[in-house]
């Protein structure tokens, strides 16, 4: 299609009259410049927001509002110019901007009131930016399913709007607002001495019960029934659903890992799903969820709960992947795996298999530890899940085949690359061996806090502190979940019911890890378990709250005694040390580095807005999603506008000829170029009087044209000797363009350069092939781009393709992104300073000259590399 | 935090929670004891029972604003340093504030490093 366009344009040039469209090229060019200027301003605002919200500044909502207002105004202005430029070719871009703007305004002005009015939405209708409507988990998973890994079971979401409706309908909002005034969840400093002293429990229980006994409003019931009957029609009656929580922002900024109920193996019946739904949303008001809220400084009831209904996978094996090893080599990932359903892995209940895989194009398993896996979770036929003993044959046997582990690793890398941050992924493999992804959320990796130059002294001083070895009660190797130091009395965990006696500052010691521990997390100064998993919910929560935690410590429950005062250190080297007594020096050292801005809820909440502003998803203009609909952030919209504005300019540059004085360019080489100056591209002072219609190289003051011409005129590059065409090349050329007489090195004046001082659009036709350069070359690197296109040729396809290959090698060497197909190649490069731009343009000029007849000598593939090297080495002989 | 507290008390007043939260975290890292308040009234009530070495206050607040905080602090404790922060870099108010013996004046967003340095100067001068 592009080729056709070029041919059409080439033909147009030979005629005198053109269809100029509604806008003159000069006008178009000035619009283009407005787009560029706004593009710049917008990117500067985005960069400033990233900077000011990056943790080094104290900011307030006014800053965000003002910045965003500026950004929005800039974008609107840019869009107006863009619409004129493209003659309203992309009306849906405004819709995309409105959609993103709505999300941002919800965050910046209201407090996330959902604008969405559906009770049920299929995953196919969701995008990753709909966390407010359907919760973070649903939004994330749907995003993955629709764009990255289709191997996610079919699902639908019960929205936040449905939650609001349910709460209103059952008058639960009144109970929630009753909670508000009461200081049930005081700040850590004023926590009651014991967990059981929590005054919130009765009020929470009341809400919990009201939800479980509540009635589903008819609107929700109707929408749910519709979704269920569609599932039945598609998958039959025999399948089950996993009904999972998807709280607002869950799995986004805050993990809420394991805080809410998931009901597995729910039959496809309305009543069963309704019960499960109520159970899941009721879990928003459980003790442990309330404790989590408190940790974040969130009022209980301020988070809305959407729910995901996901088709159950009949899992033979399942588990969790950390796509980046949180406690070791970041080039590796961790896979935990067990028989049956994955609940025991995420609850840390079973001694799961553990694989460490080196990331890469071809991942490699570098170590594994096969766990005993004494029990496994399985679905019951009538619905529900039970825990059964693993058969003797399966105990101690690797639950994953090597190729399965590697297959999982590859998917995990895809997901990590897509979200561009480490992921905590739940997966399952069904009885046919098919891999499914069940969940993916950002993985929190504790970054070591670098002390600032001014305050490192105390840290360094305490680094040299070595505690007395006689104090050591135990030292163990295992897995550090969250490094750090804590001290207090040992609380030996026996059963969840006993957690009421846990006191402030206690060190929790248990055989296994459990997400039940969230209840005591505001109180715990450290957590140690004999066995456990780096990938459990408890592990996620410890990292999130920076509670020092260590799993697989071996015999902590035997070596430590209930009530004994200890100081615990979990260090970088996967080493746990427990000292007798409270060692203040050790504590002082450890605390200095722990606190980080990311721990502040308000900060994370306010910064959340950047998610709709800064990330760039539209990376490749040739990708399918490079559409207004594909824009998910302000940055995407800017990128789209910029790309399409450049393309528009390229496609229309030829129209600029109309009404402009075209000047013949006199060069020492017979390139046959006509120049149309749209502003500051030519110095015409010397031949105005003479009324001349030609200019010389000296008069070219357009920076990009001058650079390209310099390259073209480079001694030796413009090969002028005859290159013999073989018979079949000659025949091909006759068949392709029979009206053109070959063998003449002097090109008719059919090559056009549209120039300004900073801009060049150059179309060159040499015999049978076309070169096109579109370039903006100014003092501002961000404005600059080169778009280079080469197509056609007289020789047979194989030779033409070789020339394309050669050009591709050379362009890549200069840093171009290239795309090629057959005898067409497109190269782009942008964001480069003027000096570098000029160097590259000079090289492109040489390349244009050099490649004119090159295809004729590319008899076999080996020549490609050789001539490419020659060219790069400054040798231009053919 | 009590392990390496250096006895200096800092009061932060801003009607937006995030300002207090971020300032508190940053300054506690330096070993200061920090208390935050969301309005001038509560802050002044606290000042009656407890002296703070440095008071960092927002200028524009409903009710008791930053200027009133400044005047009251200077009446109660003439040696206490007041740092003013504001979303509106209003020159007139800034001049008025400086006349009123404000130690320093920052438009928001405030670079944390600069705030820390300013507090350090305030403490070393007193």
PDB file of N, CA and C in Angstrom, chain A residues 137 244-245 250-251 255-262 288 292 320 322 342-349 424 426 439 441 481 513-518 521 533-545:
ATOM      1  N   UNK A 137      -7.732  -6.829  40.493  1.00  0.00           N
ATOM      2  CA  UNK A 137      -7.461  -8.204  40.058  1.00  0.00           C
ATOM      3  C   UNK A 137      -8.154  -8.498  38.735  1.00  0.00           C
ATOM      4  N   UNK A 244     -13.808 -14.940  43.136  1.00  0.00           N
ATOM      5  CA  UNK A 244     -12.661 -14.322  43.803  1.00  0.00           C
ATOM      6  C   UNK A 244     -12.886 -12.848  44.064  1.00  0.00           C
ATOM      7  N   UNK A 245     -12.273 -12.390  45.109  1.00  0.00           N
ATOM      8  CA  UNK A 245     -12.347 -10.970  45.433  1.00  0.00           C
ATOM      9  C   UNK A 245     -11.557 -10.175  44.412  1.00  0.00           C
ATOM     10  N   UNK A 250      -7.000  -3.547  44.524  1.00  0.00           N
ATOM     11  CA  UNK A 250      -6.379  -4.782  44.983  1.00  0.00           C
ATOM     12  C   UNK A 250      -5.435  -5.264  43.894  1.00  0.00           C
ATOM     13  N   UNK A 251      -4.301  -5.773  44.263  1.00  0.00           N
ATOM     14  CA  UNK A 251      -3.295  -6.231  43.310  1.00  0.00           C
ATOM     15  C   UNK A 251      -2.704  -5.080  42.517  1.00  0.00           C
ATOM     16  N   UNK A 255      -1.441  -4.901  47.935  1.00  0.00           N
ATOM     17  CA  UNK A 255      -1.593  -6.284  47.510  1.00  0.00           C
ATOM     18  C   UNK A 255      -2.881  -6.906  48.049  1.00  0.00           C
ATOM     19  N   UNK A 256      -3.284  -6.558  49.223  1.00  0.00           N
ATOM     20  CA  UNK A 256      -4.403  -7.225  49.892  1.00  0.00           C
ATOM     21  C   UNK A 256      -4.273  -8.755  49.799  1.00  0.00           C
ATOM     22  N   UNK A 257      -3.044  -9.216  49.621  1.00  0.00           N
ATOM     23  CA  UNK A 257      -2.852 -10.640  49.368  1.00  0.00           C
ATOM     24  C   UNK A 257      -3.504 -11.482  50.451  1.00  0.00           C
ATOM     25  N   UNK A 258      -4.383 -12.359  50.025  1.00  0.00           N
ATOM     26  CA  UNK A 258      -4.983 -13.328  50.944  1.00  0.00           C
ATOM     27  C   UNK A 258      -5.902 -12.724  51.984  1.00  0.00           C
ATOM     28  N   UNK A 259      -6.232 -11.445  51.847  1.00  0.00           N
ATOM     29  CA  UNK A 259      -7.057 -10.802  52.857  1.00  0.00           C
ATOM     30  C   UNK A 259      -8.522 -11.146  52.720  1.00  0.00           C
ATOM     31  N   UNK A 260      -8.919 -11.456  51.519  1.00  0.00           N
ATOM     32  CA  UNK A 260     -10.338 -11.660  51.260  1.00  0.00           C
ATOM     33  C   UNK A 260     -10.577 -13.101  50.847  1.00  0.00           C
ATOM     34  N   UNK A 261     -11.813 -13.527  51.017  1.00  0.00           N
ATOM     35  CA  UNK A 261     -12.132 -14.914  50.705  1.00  0.00           C
ATOM     36  C   UNK A 261     -12.199 -15.142  49.201  1.00  0.00           C
ATOM     37  N   UNK A 262     -11.818 -16.349  48.832  1.00  0.00           N
ATOM     38  CA  UNK A 262     -12.054 -16.832  47.478  1.00  0.00           C
ATOM     39  C   UNK A 262     -12.874 -18.091  47.668  1.00  0.00           C
ATOM     40  N   UNK A 288      -9.140  -9.729  59.831  1.00  0.00           N
ATOM     41  CA  UNK A 288      -7.817  -9.579  59.237  1.00  0.00           C
ATOM     42  C   UNK A 288      -7.825  -8.510  58.152  1.00  0.00           C
ATOM     43  N   UNK A 292      -5.642  -5.056  58.038  1.00  0.00           N
ATOM     44  CA  UNK A 292      -4.889  -4.622  56.861  1.00  0.00           C
ATOM     45  C   UNK A 292      -5.219  -3.165  56.529  1.00  0.00           C
ATOM     46  N   UNK A 320       2.689 -20.991  42.209  1.00  0.00           N
ATOM     47  CA  UNK A 320       2.940 -19.553  42.145  1.00  0.00           C
ATOM     48  C   UNK A 320       4.305 -19.317  41.507  1.00  0.00           C
ATOM     49  N   UNK A 322       7.211 -16.227  41.082  1.00  0.00           N
ATOM     50  CA  UNK A 322       7.703 -14.863  41.245  1.00  0.00           C
ATOM     51  C   UNK A 322       8.587 -14.618  40.041  1.00  0.00           C
ATOM     52  N   UNK A 342      -4.125 -24.776  43.914  1.00  0.00           N
ATOM     53  CA  UNK A 342      -2.993 -24.020  44.443  1.00  0.00           C
ATOM     54  C   UNK A 342      -3.179 -23.419  45.822  1.00  0.00           C
ATOM     55  N   UNK A 343      -4.335 -23.646  46.440  1.00  0.00           N
ATOM     56  CA  UNK A 343      -4.596 -22.948  47.701  1.00  0.00           C
ATOM     57  C   UNK A 343      -3.525 -23.209  48.744  1.00  0.00           C
ATOM     58  N   UNK A 344      -2.956 -24.439  48.735  1.00  0.00           N
ATOM     59  CA  UNK A 344      -1.994 -24.722  49.800  1.00  0.00           C
ATOM     60  C   UNK A 344      -0.669 -23.986  49.589  1.00  0.00           C
ATOM     61  N   UNK A 345      -0.350 -23.677  48.325  1.00  0.00           N
ATOM     62  CA  UNK A 345       0.892 -22.930  48.103  1.00  0.00           C
ATOM     63  C   UNK A 345       0.729 -21.493  48.594  1.00  0.00           C
ATOM     64  N   UNK A 346      -0.377 -20.869  48.200  1.00  0.00           N
ATOM     65  CA  UNK A 346      -0.517 -19.472  48.596  1.00  0.00           C
ATOM     66  C   UNK A 346      -0.781 -19.332  50.085  1.00  0.00           C
ATOM     67  N   UNK A 347      -1.300 -20.356  50.693  1.00  0.00           N
ATOM     68  CA  UNK A 347      -1.477 -20.295  52.136  1.00  0.00           C
ATOM     69  C   UNK A 347      -0.241 -20.801  52.875  1.00  0.00           C
ATOM     70  N   UNK A 348       0.736 -21.217  52.126  1.00  0.00           N
ATOM     71  CA  UNK A 348       1.985 -21.646  52.741  1.00  0.00           C
ATOM     72  C   UNK A 348       1.845 -22.919  53.559  1.00  0.00           C
ATOM     73  N   UNK A 349       0.797 -23.713  53.233  1.00  0.00           N
ATOM     74  CA  UNK A 349       0.520 -24.862  54.101  1.00  0.00           C
ATOM     75  C   UNK A 349       1.296 -26.116  53.739  1.00  0.00           C
ATOM     76  N   UNK A 424       3.817 -11.453  40.579  1.00  0.00           N
ATOM     77  CA  UNK A 424       3.477 -12.584  41.445  1.00  0.00           C
ATOM     78  C   UNK A 424       2.311 -13.274  40.725  1.00  0.00           C
ATOM     79  N   UNK A 426      -0.189 -16.585  39.842  1.00  0.00           N
ATOM     80  CA  UNK A 426      -0.750 -17.890  40.201  1.00  0.00           C
ATOM     81  C   UNK A 426      -1.101 -18.618  38.914  1.00  0.00           C
ATOM     82  N   UNK A 439      -3.823 -15.614  37.935  1.00  0.00           N
ATOM     83  CA  UNK A 439      -3.731 -14.304  38.553  1.00  0.00           C
ATOM     84  C   UNK A 439      -2.330 -13.742  38.336  1.00  0.00           C
ATOM     85  N   UNK A 441      -0.137 -10.242  39.782  1.00  0.00           N
ATOM     86  CA  UNK A 441      -0.127  -8.941  40.448  1.00  0.00           C
ATOM     87  C   UNK A 441       1.315  -8.480  40.623  1.00  0.00           C
ATOM     88  N   UNK A 481      12.042 -13.575  53.808  1.00  0.00           N
ATOM     89  CA  UNK A 481      10.863 -13.001  53.154  1.00  0.00           C
ATOM     90  C   UNK A 481      10.995 -11.485  53.147  1.00  0.00           C
ATOM     91  N   UNK A 513       3.621 -20.901  57.673  1.00  0.00           N
ATOM     92  CA  UNK A 513       3.105 -19.538  57.555  1.00  0.00           C
ATOM     93  C   UNK A 513       1.621 -19.569  57.209  1.00  0.00           C
ATOM     94  N   UNK A 514       0.960 -18.455  57.435  1.00  0.00           N
ATOM     95  CA  UNK A 514      -0.479 -18.400  57.207  1.00  0.00           C
ATOM     96  C   UNK A 514      -0.909 -16.947  57.034  1.00  0.00           C
ATOM     97  N   UNK A 515      -1.887 -16.734  56.156  1.00  0.00           N
ATOM     98  CA  UNK A 515      -2.356 -15.357  55.996  1.00  0.00           C
ATOM     99  C   UNK A 515      -3.183 -14.911  57.197  1.00  0.00           C
ATOM    100  N   UNK A 516      -3.504 -15.850  58.106  1.00  0.00           N
ATOM    101  CA  UNK A 516      -4.170 -15.457  59.352  1.00  0.00           C
ATOM    102  C   UNK A 516      -3.309 -14.499  60.157  1.00  0.00           C
ATOM    103  N   UNK A 517      -2.000 -14.541  59.893  1.00  0.00           N
ATOM    104  CA  UNK A 517      -1.092 -13.720  60.694  1.00  0.00           C
ATOM    105  C   UNK A 517      -1.305 -12.232  60.468  1.00  0.00           C
ATOM    106  N   UNK A 518      -2.049 -11.875  59.411  1.00  0.00           N
ATOM    107  CA  UNK A 518      -2.300 -10.461  59.155  1.00  0.00           C
ATOM    108  C   UNK A 518      -2.922  -9.794  60.380  1.00  0.00           C
ATOM    109  N   UNK A 521      -0.179  -8.547  62.397  1.00  0.00           N
ATOM    110  CA  UNK A 521       0.920  -7.829  61.757  1.00  0.00           C
ATOM    111  C   UNK A 521       1.168  -6.421  62.281  1.00  0.00           C
ATOM    112  N   UNK A 533       6.726 -20.553  52.641  1.00  0.00           N
ATOM    113  CA  UNK A 533       7.002 -20.299  51.246  1.00  0.00           C
ATOM    114  C   UNK A 533       7.268 -18.818  51.031  1.00  0.00           C
ATOM    115  N   UNK A 534       8.233 -18.562  50.169  1.00  0.00           N
ATOM    116  CA  UNK A 534       8.541 -17.183  49.806  1.00  0.00           C
ATOM    117  C   UNK A 534       7.399 -16.550  49.041  1.00  0.00           C
ATOM    118  N   UNK A 535       6.534 -17.428  48.501  1.00  0.00           N
ATOM    119  CA  UNK A 535       5.509 -16.923  47.598  1.00  0.00           C
ATOM    120  C   UNK A 535       4.118 -16.946  48.226  1.00  0.00           C
ATOM    121  N   UNK A 536       4.037 -17.119  49.528  1.00  0.00           N
ATOM    122  CA  UNK A 536       2.713 -17.185  50.155  1.00  0.00           C
ATOM    123  C   UNK A 536       2.129 -15.790  50.338  1.00  0.00           C
ATOM    124  N   UNK A 537       0.856 -15.748  50.683  1.00  0.00           N
ATOM    125  CA  UNK A 537       0.217 -14.472  50.982  1.00  0.00           C
ATOM    126  C   UNK A 537       0.901 -13.791  52.161  1.00  0.00           C
ATOM    127  N   UNK A 538       1.222 -14.601  53.163  1.00  0.00           N
ATOM    128  CA  UNK A 538       1.883 -14.010  54.327  1.00  0.00           C
ATOM    129  C   UNK A 538       3.160 -13.314  53.893  1.00  0.00           C
ATOM    130  N   UNK A 539       3.884 -13.970  52.970  1.00  0.00           N
ATOM    131  CA  UNK A 539       5.140 -13.390  52.495  1.00  0.00           C
ATOM    132  C   UNK A 539       4.886 -12.044  51.826  1.00  0.00           C
ATOM    133  N   UNK A 540       3.848 -11.989  50.973  1.00  0.00           N
ATOM    134  CA  UNK A 540       3.533 -10.716  50.302  1.00  0.00           C
ATOM    135  C   UNK A 540       3.252  -9.623  51.325  1.00  0.00           C
ATOM    136  N   UNK A 541       2.487 -10.000  52.331  1.00  0.00           N
ATOM    137  CA  UNK A 541       2.080  -9.004  53.322  1.00  0.00           C
ATOM    138  C   UNK A 541       3.263  -8.523  54.157  1.00  0.00           C
ATOM    139  N   UNK A 542       4.151  -9.455  54.507  1.00  0.00           N
ATOM    140  CA  UNK A 542       5.325  -9.056  55.287  1.00  0.00           C
ATOM    141  C   UNK A 542       6.174  -8.069  54.502  1.00  0.00           C
ATOM    142  N   UNK A 543       6.307  -8.349  53.211  1.00  0.00           N
ATOM    143  CA  UNK A 543       7.083  -7.416  52.383  1.00  0.00           C
ATOM    144  C   UNK A 543       6.385  -6.066  52.311  1.00  0.00           C
ATOM    145  N   UNK A 544       5.076  -6.132  52.153  1.00  0.00           N
ATOM    146  CA  UNK A 544       4.334  -4.885  52.033  1.00  0.00           C
ATOM    147  C   UNK A 544       4.452  -4.042  53.299  1.00  0.00           C
ATOM    148  N   UNK A 545       4.390  -4.703  54.435  1.00  0.00           N
ATOM    149  CA  UNK A 545       4.411  -3.955  55.689  1.00  0.00           C
ATOM    150  C   UNK A 545       5.799  -3.896  56.310  1.00  0.00           C
TER     151      UNK A 545
END
